[in-house]
Structures are given as structure tokens and as C-alpha cells.
Amino acid sequence: AVLTHKAIGNQLYCIFINNGLLRKGEAEEVQKRFKDNFKIDLIYVDASERFLKRLKGVSEPETKRKVVGEEFIRVFEEKAKDIGKVEYLLQGTLYPDIIESISLEGPSSKIKSHHNVGGLPEEMKLKVLEPLKYLFKDEVRKVAKKLKFPKEVIWRQPFPGPGLSIRVIGSADKEKLDILREADEIIKQEIKKNNLYKKVWQSFGILLPIKTVGVMGDIRTYDSVLALRIVNSSDGMTADWVKISYKILGEISNRIINDVKGINRVVYDISSKPPATIEWE
């Protein structure tokens, strides 16, 4: 968006869609960043209800991604119609998105559809432009440094387009998303507190579709399990799980179990990519 704004100025319309699948405080943070740092007008659309309605009862990961991808396009098309004479949709697609979504060249098979590649609907009214599609995340960060972006933006951890919908295993509803959102915020706070945020590639939680028995004081609980995922990578194509200290793991687990209603157990994912992917879905 910033690069394109430098090139074509007010011919660019930036639309920020709140799909109800964002991290805690993310919608407010993005709007403030565009206003204060980038000086770019942002059209804000709260489409959370329509996204959650489309996702109701959807549990299959590929279907989730396609639902989110299609709904994004439909909202963009509606706003483009309101603006008038809009021909192109600019996307921040990166090379790993393409590699994992389609077999571009050679024998590599599709791993998962990314909402902005394999998740796009076949019928679209806008032509898609992807100026970053042959760049990896580390290369994009180099561009951001050249543009003198705030460090908080440059080192922001990758976040999937389908958002928290693919971090809730099974169907994602508002209640589950709110639980995960609170747990995710605690993970971020603890990782930052221990000066690990810039040292790891991603750190996040996955809400599992299983419940376990626990005890809080003298009361029996039967609540959800959260899987904690912390990995290191340079480009997102391969990743290793981080050998984080037991002390930090304990602090994260204790805070989540004590402060987030609906979770009574935390487990740590020690799988590398490959064979596992970074995201569970």
C-alpha cells in the first residue's frame, strides 16, 4: 500500500476489512498506523458479522480458506462499486503463498490454499495485481527498512489471511474466537516481556476441539485445550520449533489458564516444518 501510494498517490484507495478474525486490538492499531505513520486515508469496513455467518458450521480447513478468500473479494467489489471506476485489486501476496497454494513450476504439490491465491473465487470483477509475489518475508522486511517503516511494523509477526479462523480447529464461532483472542494476547505480552518477539518467527496459540478435566480451587472444570506454537524461520518455507525455557513456558501457561475463561490446559507443539506446517490448518 505504501509503495503504491508513493507511485500513484490519491488514485489508490486503501480498504481495511475487519473480518472478525483479527487479533485483539488489531483493527484499532492498523487504523492508527495508517493515520499517524503513513498519512494514508483508510476506508474501514466492519464485515465481521458476514464473515462469521459464512463460516458458521465450516470445519474443513480448505473450505475455511476459500470462504474467507471469496468473502474478501465480494466486500472489495462492493466498495469498488461505491467508489466507481475501480479496475484493479492490489494484494500483498508473497512467494510462499504461491508455492504452498499451487504448483507454479515443477513437481511441488499444493499444500494448502492461501486465501489470496488458491482461495480466490473463479469469477471476479477486479483484476488482481501482486507486486510482491516473488518476494519472501525477509525480503519484504528489507524493503520496509528502506522505506523507514516503524520497527513495530517491520518486525510484526506473519499472520494468516484467514486469521484466527484457522487457529480454531473445527468450526470457528465468536465465543471460540474471543477465547483464542485473549490467549493470543497473553502469548504476545509474555514473548515481548522476555525480549523474544524479534528473535522468533511466530508465536501463537491454537484452540483445540477437545476438552479435558481440570480443577480450579475445589471446583472441577471441563474446558478447552490450547496448543502453544513458537517457531523460528527465515522465509516461512522451513521452520524449527523454539527450545524456549521451561520458566517462560510456565509463565505463559499459568497466565492463560488463570486469566482466560474456557481454557484449563496448555500444551507445547514441538513439530518442525517439514513435516508439519507452521499453522495447524
Tab-separated table of C-alpha atoms in Angstrom:
chain	number	residue	atom	x	y	z
A	1	ALA	CA	0.000	0.000	0.000
A	2	VAL	CA	2.775	2.449	0.934
A	3	LEU	CA	4.801	1.718	-2.215
A	4	THR	CA	1.750	2.083	-4.438
A	5	HIS	CA	0.696	5.294	-2.699
A	6	LYS	CA	4.128	6.744	-3.437
A	7	ALA	CA	3.655	5.810	-7.098
A	8	ILE	CA	0.052	6.848	-7.809
A	9	GLY	CA	-0.983	8.972	-4.822
A	10	ASN	CA	-4.702	9.522	-4.336
A	11	GLN	CA	-5.564	7.155	-7.182
A	12	LEU	CA	-5.091	4.433	-4.571
A	13	TYR	CA	-7.985	3.566	-2.267
A	14	CYS	CA	-6.925	1.581	0.801
A	15	ILE	CA	-9.691	-0.568	2.258
A	16	PHE	CA	-9.275	-2.266	5.613
A	17	ILE	CA	-11.770	-5.065	6.198
A	18	ASN	CA	-12.399	-6.190	9.747
A	19	ASN	CA	-13.426	-9.804	9.202
A	20	GLY	CA	-13.950	-10.596	12.877
A	21	LEU	CA	-10.933	-12.911	12.744
A	22	LEU	CA	-8.264	-10.436	13.830
A	23	ARG	CA	-6.062	-10.383	16.916
A	24	LYS	CA	-7.012	-8.329	19.960
A	25	GLY	CA	-6.849	-4.582	19.239
A	26	GLU	CA	-5.610	-5.152	15.689
A	27	ALA	CA	-8.323	-3.164	13.892
A	28	GLU	CA	-7.644	-0.078	16.010
A	29	GLU	CA	-3.879	-0.492	15.667
A	30	VAL	CA	-3.965	-0.681	11.856
A	31	GLN	CA	-6.185	2.392	11.547
A	32	LYS	CA	-3.928	4.391	13.866
A	33	ARG	CA	-0.818	3.276	11.985
A	34	PHE	CA	-2.160	4.417	8.611
A	35	LYS	CA	-3.221	7.771	10.023
A	36	ASP	CA	-0.188	8.589	12.171
A	37	ASN	CA	2.726	6.951	10.322
A	38	PHE	CA	1.752	6.501	6.698
A	39	LYS	CA	-0.559	9.530	6.296
A	40	ILE	CA	-2.807	7.466	4.036
A	41	ASP	CA	-6.603	7.653	4.150
A	42	LEU	CA	-8.093	4.301	5.068
A	43	ILE	CA	-11.610	3.115	4.305
A	44	TYR	CA	-12.679	0.960	7.256
A	45	VAL	CA	-15.280	-1.762	6.733
A	46	ASP	CA	-16.615	-3.820	9.625
A	47	ALA	CA	-17.693	-7.030	7.894
A	48	SER	CA	-17.215	-9.290	10.901
A	49	GLU	CA	-20.839	-10.446	11.065
A	50	ARG	CA	-20.992	-11.537	7.427
A	51	PHE	CA	-17.682	-13.421	7.655
A	52	LEU	CA	-18.748	-15.265	10.815
A	53	LYS	CA	-22.109	-16.056	9.243
A	54	ARG	CA	-20.385	-17.592	6.203
A	55	LEU	CA	-18.043	-19.590	8.447
A	56	LYS	CA	-20.791	-20.971	10.678
A	57	GLY	CA	-20.513	-24.760	10.830
A	58	VAL	CA	-17.476	-24.834	8.494
A	59	SER	CA	-14.743	-27.051	9.937
A	60	GLU	CA	-12.687	-28.211	6.925
A	61	PRO	CA	-9.518	-26.044	6.602
A	62	GLU	CA	-9.550	-25.671	2.808
A	63	THR	CA	-13.213	-24.656	2.877
A	64	LYS	CA	-12.493	-22.062	5.567
A	65	ARG	CA	-9.745	-20.523	3.454
A	66	LYS	CA	-11.909	-20.410	0.344
A	67	VAL	CA	-14.859	-18.900	2.244
A	68	VAL	CA	-12.649	-16.151	3.667
A	69	GLY	CA	-10.962	-15.524	0.301
A	70	GLU	CA	-14.265	-15.243	-1.544
A	71	GLU	CA	-15.863	-13.009	1.083
A	72	PHE	CA	-12.884	-10.635	0.991
A	73	ILE	CA	-13.289	-10.283	-2.772
A	74	ARG	CA	-17.038	-9.686	-2.539
A	75	VAL	CA	-16.533	-6.894	0.013
A	76	PHE	CA	-13.809	-5.325	-2.137
A	77	GLU	CA	-16.087	-5.483	-5.181
A	78	GLU	CA	-18.906	-3.781	-3.282
A	79	LYS	CA	-16.633	-0.969	-2.101
A	80	ALA	CA	-15.135	-0.626	-5.593
A	81	LYS	CA	-18.652	-0.158	-6.969
A	82	ASP	CA	-19.293	2.559	-4.373
A	83	ILE	CA	-16.056	4.344	-5.302
A	84	GLY	CA	-16.607	3.957	-9.064
A	85	LYS	CA	-14.193	3.305	-11.955
A	86	VAL	CA	-12.010	0.892	-9.995
A	87	GLU	CA	-10.326	-1.729	-12.160
A	88	TYR	CA	-7.554	-3.306	-10.090
A	89	LEU	CA	-7.219	-5.003	-6.714
A	90	LEU	CA	-3.737	-4.783	-5.211
A	91	GLN	CA	-2.677	-7.678	-2.959
A	92	GLY	CA	0.361	-8.260	-0.776
A	93	THR	CA	0.782	-11.876	-1.879
A	94	LEU	CA	4.232	-13.304	-1.086
A	95	TYR	CA	6.097	-16.124	-2.814
A	96	PRO	CA	5.474	-18.751	-0.080
A	97	ASP	CA	1.721	-18.154	-0.525
A	98	ILE	CA	2.037	-19.122	-4.175
A	99	ILE	CA	4.351	-22.078	-3.575
A	100	GLU	CA	2.018	-23.616	-0.990
A	101	SER	CA	-1.191	-22.860	-2.909
A	102	ILE	CA	-0.364	-24.008	-6.433
A	103	SER	CA	2.301	-25.928	-8.286
A	104	LEU	CA	3.948	-22.991	-10.081
A	105	GLU	CA	6.893	-24.674	-11.783
A	106	GLY	CA	7.969	-28.267	-11.336
A	107	PRO	CA	6.579	-31.132	-9.301
A	108	SER	CA	5.783	-29.479	-5.950
A	109	SER	CA	2.244	-30.290	-4.875
A	110	LYS	CA	-0.312	-27.986	-3.304
A	111	ILE	CA	-0.010	-27.896	0.488
A	112	LYS	CA	-2.831	-25.519	1.382
A	113	SER	CA	-4.789	-22.772	-0.363
A	114	HIS	CA	-3.883	-19.299	0.812
A	115	HIS	CA	-6.918	-17.010	0.874
A	116	ASN	CA	-5.269	-14.589	-1.575
A	117	VAL	CA	-4.171	-17.258	-4.092
A	118	GLY	CA	-5.959	-20.599	-4.213
A	119	GLY	CA	-8.758	-19.189	-2.073
A	120	LEU	CA	-9.861	-16.593	-4.625
A	121	PRO	CA	-13.198	-17.145	-6.395
A	122	GLU	CA	-13.136	-18.048	-10.096
A	123	GLU	CA	-15.487	-15.195	-11.028
A	124	MET	CA	-14.063	-11.778	-10.164
A	125	LYS	CA	-14.859	-8.262	-11.360
A	126	LEU	CA	-11.461	-6.834	-10.397
A	127	LYS	CA	-8.065	-7.581	-11.940
A	128	VAL	CA	-5.533	-8.681	-9.331
A	129	LEU	CA	-2.072	-7.086	-9.102
A	130	GLU	CA	0.576	-8.725	-6.887
A	131	PRO	CA	3.802	-6.658	-6.923
A	132	LEU	CA	5.430	-8.633	-4.086
A	133	LYS	CA	4.522	-12.127	-5.227
A	134	TYR	CA	8.106	-13.230	-5.898
A	135	LEU	CA	9.458	-11.944	-2.583
A	136	PHE	CA	9.891	-13.773	0.709
A	137	LYS	CA	9.024	-12.226	4.081
A	138	ASP	CA	12.655	-11.425	4.922
A	139	GLU	CA	12.992	-9.579	1.598
A	140	VAL	CA	9.822	-7.599	2.272
A	141	ARG	CA	11.297	-6.559	5.616
A	142	LYS	CA	14.358	-5.215	3.775
A	143	VAL	CA	12.057	-3.110	1.585
A	144	ALA	CA	10.239	-1.854	4.690
A	145	LYS	CA	13.562	-0.819	6.247
A	146	LYS	CA	14.442	1.143	3.090
A	147	LEU	CA	11.092	2.911	3.377
A	148	LYS	CA	11.908	3.689	7.034
A	149	PHE	CA	8.862	1.924	8.420
A	150	PRO	CA	8.416	1.898	12.222
A	151	LYS	CA	10.222	-1.060	13.799
A	152	GLU	CA	6.911	-2.337	15.186
A	153	VAL	CA	5.668	-2.758	11.613
A	154	ILE	CA	8.882	-4.231	10.213
A	155	TRP	CA	9.083	-6.910	12.900
A	156	ARG	CA	5.385	-7.652	13.059
A	157	GLN	CA	4.938	-11.425	13.027
A	158	PRO	CA	3.319	-13.054	9.966
A	159	PHE	CA	-0.417	-13.544	10.362
A	160	PRO	CA	-2.552	-15.708	8.041
A	161	GLY	CA	-5.169	-14.052	5.835
A	162	PRO	CA	-7.959	-16.289	7.181
A	163	GLY	CA	-6.897	-15.008	10.589
A	164	LEU	CA	-7.923	-16.778	13.753
A	165	SER	CA	-10.420	-18.943	11.849
A	166	ILE	CA	-7.618	-21.393	11.037
A	167	ARG	CA	-6.270	-21.255	14.582
A	168	VAL	CA	-9.569	-22.541	15.911
A	169	ILE	CA	-9.536	-26.208	14.925
A	170	GLY	CA	-13.013	-27.137	13.725
A	171	SER	CA	-15.769	-24.578	13.241
A	172	ALA	CA	-14.974	-21.066	14.463
A	173	ASP	CA	-17.646	-19.018	16.206
A	174	LYS	CA	-17.454	-15.749	18.145
A	175	GLU	CA	-17.160	-17.449	21.535
A	176	LYS	CA	-14.200	-19.605	20.494
A	177	LEU	CA	-12.549	-16.700	18.678
A	178	ASP	CA	-12.853	-14.478	21.747
A	179	ILE	CA	-11.263	-17.170	23.931
A	180	LEU	CA	-8.386	-17.593	21.485
A	181	ARG	CA	-8.003	-13.817	21.112
A	182	GLU	CA	-7.442	-13.400	24.853
A	183	ALA	CA	-4.952	-16.286	24.983
A	184	ASP	CA	-3.101	-14.946	21.940
A	185	GLU	CA	-2.729	-11.542	23.595
A	186	ILE	CA	-1.155	-13.144	26.663
A	187	ILE	CA	1.297	-15.073	24.470
A	188	LYS	CA	2.312	-11.844	22.712
A	189	GLN	CA	2.755	-9.986	26.003
A	190	GLU	CA	4.909	-12.723	27.537
A	191	ILE	CA	7.046	-13.136	24.420
A	192	LYS	CA	7.659	-9.377	24.307
A	193	LYS	CA	8.310	-9.196	28.059
A	194	ASN	CA	11.076	-11.782	27.651
A	195	ASN	CA	12.591	-9.946	24.631
A	196	LEU	CA	11.796	-12.816	22.266
A	197	TYR	CA	9.398	-11.124	19.859
A	198	LYS	CA	12.063	-10.130	17.297
A	199	LYS	CA	14.018	-13.338	17.861
A	200	VAL	CA	11.275	-15.774	16.853
A	201	TRP	CA	9.404	-16.040	13.560
A	202	GLN	CA	5.954	-16.677	15.005
A	203	SER	CA	4.400	-17.271	18.413
A	204	PHE	CA	0.702	-18.003	18.745
A	205	GLY	CA	-1.962	-20.298	20.142
A	206	ILE	CA	-4.294	-22.833	18.555
A	207	LEU	CA	-7.617	-23.625	20.208
A	208	LEU	CA	-8.200	-27.372	20.023
A	209	PRO	CA	-11.603	-29.075	19.626
A	210	ILE	CA	-11.127	-31.213	22.727
A	211	LYS	CA	-11.917	-30.649	26.386
A	212	THR	CA	-10.133	-32.023	29.415
A	213	VAL	CA	-10.890	-32.286	33.111
A	214	GLY	CA	-9.164	-29.812	35.381
A	215	VAL	CA	-9.502	-28.320	38.836
A	216	MET	CA	-9.619	-24.669	39.867
A	217	GLY	CA	-9.533	-24.415	43.643
A	218	ASP	CA	-12.035	-27.055	44.760
A	219	ILE	CA	-14.079	-26.874	41.567
A	220	ARG	CA	-13.927	-29.398	38.730
A	221	THR	CA	-13.567	-27.872	35.274
A	222	TYR	CA	-14.093	-29.338	31.837
A	223	ASP	CA	-12.628	-26.856	29.380
A	224	SER	CA	-10.677	-26.483	26.146
A	225	VAL	CA	-7.012	-27.160	25.408
A	226	LEU	CA	-4.719	-24.553	23.862
A	227	ALA	CA	-1.659	-25.583	21.846
A	228	LEU	CA	1.232	-23.117	22.008
A	229	ARG	CA	3.280	-22.781	18.807
A	230	ILE	CA	6.608	-20.908	18.696
A	231	VAL	CA	8.870	-21.349	15.665
A	232	ASN	CA	11.956	-19.878	14.038
A	233	SER	CA	12.348	-19.446	10.289
A	234	SER	CA	13.973	-17.146	7.740
A	235	ASP	CA	11.434	-17.355	4.932
A	236	GLY	CA	8.488	-19.420	6.168
A	237	MET	CA	9.312	-22.348	3.882
A	238	THR	CA	11.015	-24.336	6.635
A	239	ALA	CA	10.803	-23.806	10.389
A	240	ASP	CA	12.097	-25.229	13.660
A	241	TRP	CA	10.265	-25.204	16.961
A	242	VAL	CA	11.916	-22.958	19.524
A	243	LYS	CA	13.574	-24.550	22.558
A	244	ILE	CA	12.083	-21.977	24.892
A	245	SER	CA	12.883	-22.084	28.620
A	246	TYR	CA	10.588	-24.005	30.951
A	247	LYS	CA	10.254	-20.847	33.053
A	248	ILE	CA	8.758	-18.843	30.169
A	249	LEU	CA	6.567	-21.754	29.101
A	250	GLY	CA	5.292	-22.000	32.661
A	251	GLU	CA	4.543	-18.279	32.843
A	252	ILE	CA	2.595	-18.363	29.576
A	253	SER	CA	0.661	-21.467	30.607
A	254	ASN	CA	-0.186	-20.170	34.082
A	255	ARG	CA	-1.426	-16.820	32.808
A	256	ILE	CA	-3.609	-18.374	30.119
A	257	ILE	CA	-5.170	-20.948	32.452
A	258	ASN	CA	-5.730	-18.406	35.242
A	259	ASP	CA	-6.898	-15.460	33.112
A	260	VAL	CA	-8.729	-16.954	30.123
A	261	LYS	CA	-12.083	-18.476	30.942
A	262	GLY	CA	-12.650	-21.601	28.856
A	263	ILE	CA	-9.080	-22.976	28.814
A	264	ASN	CA	-7.738	-25.306	31.515
A	265	ARG	CA	-4.752	-26.916	29.781
A	266	VAL	CA	-1.846	-25.700	27.611
A	267	VAL	CA	0.394	-27.977	25.514
A	268	TYR	CA	3.531	-27.072	23.520
A	269	ASP	CA	3.915	-28.060	19.857
A	270	ILE	CA	7.442	-29.400	19.200
A	271	SER	CA	6.985	-30.132	15.481
A	272	SER	CA	9.240	-28.673	12.792
A	273	LYS	CA	8.372	-27.787	9.183
A	274	PRO	CA	8.579	-30.148	7.380
A	275	PRO	CA	6.876	-32.479	8.137
A	276	ALA	CA	4.402	-30.225	9.966
A	277	THR	CA	3.342	-26.829	8.630
A	278	ILE	CA	3.656	-23.738	10.837
A	279	GLU	CA	-0.101	-23.231	11.004
A	280	TRP	CA	-2.203	-26.236	12.004
A	281	GLU	CA	-4.747	-25.592	9.235
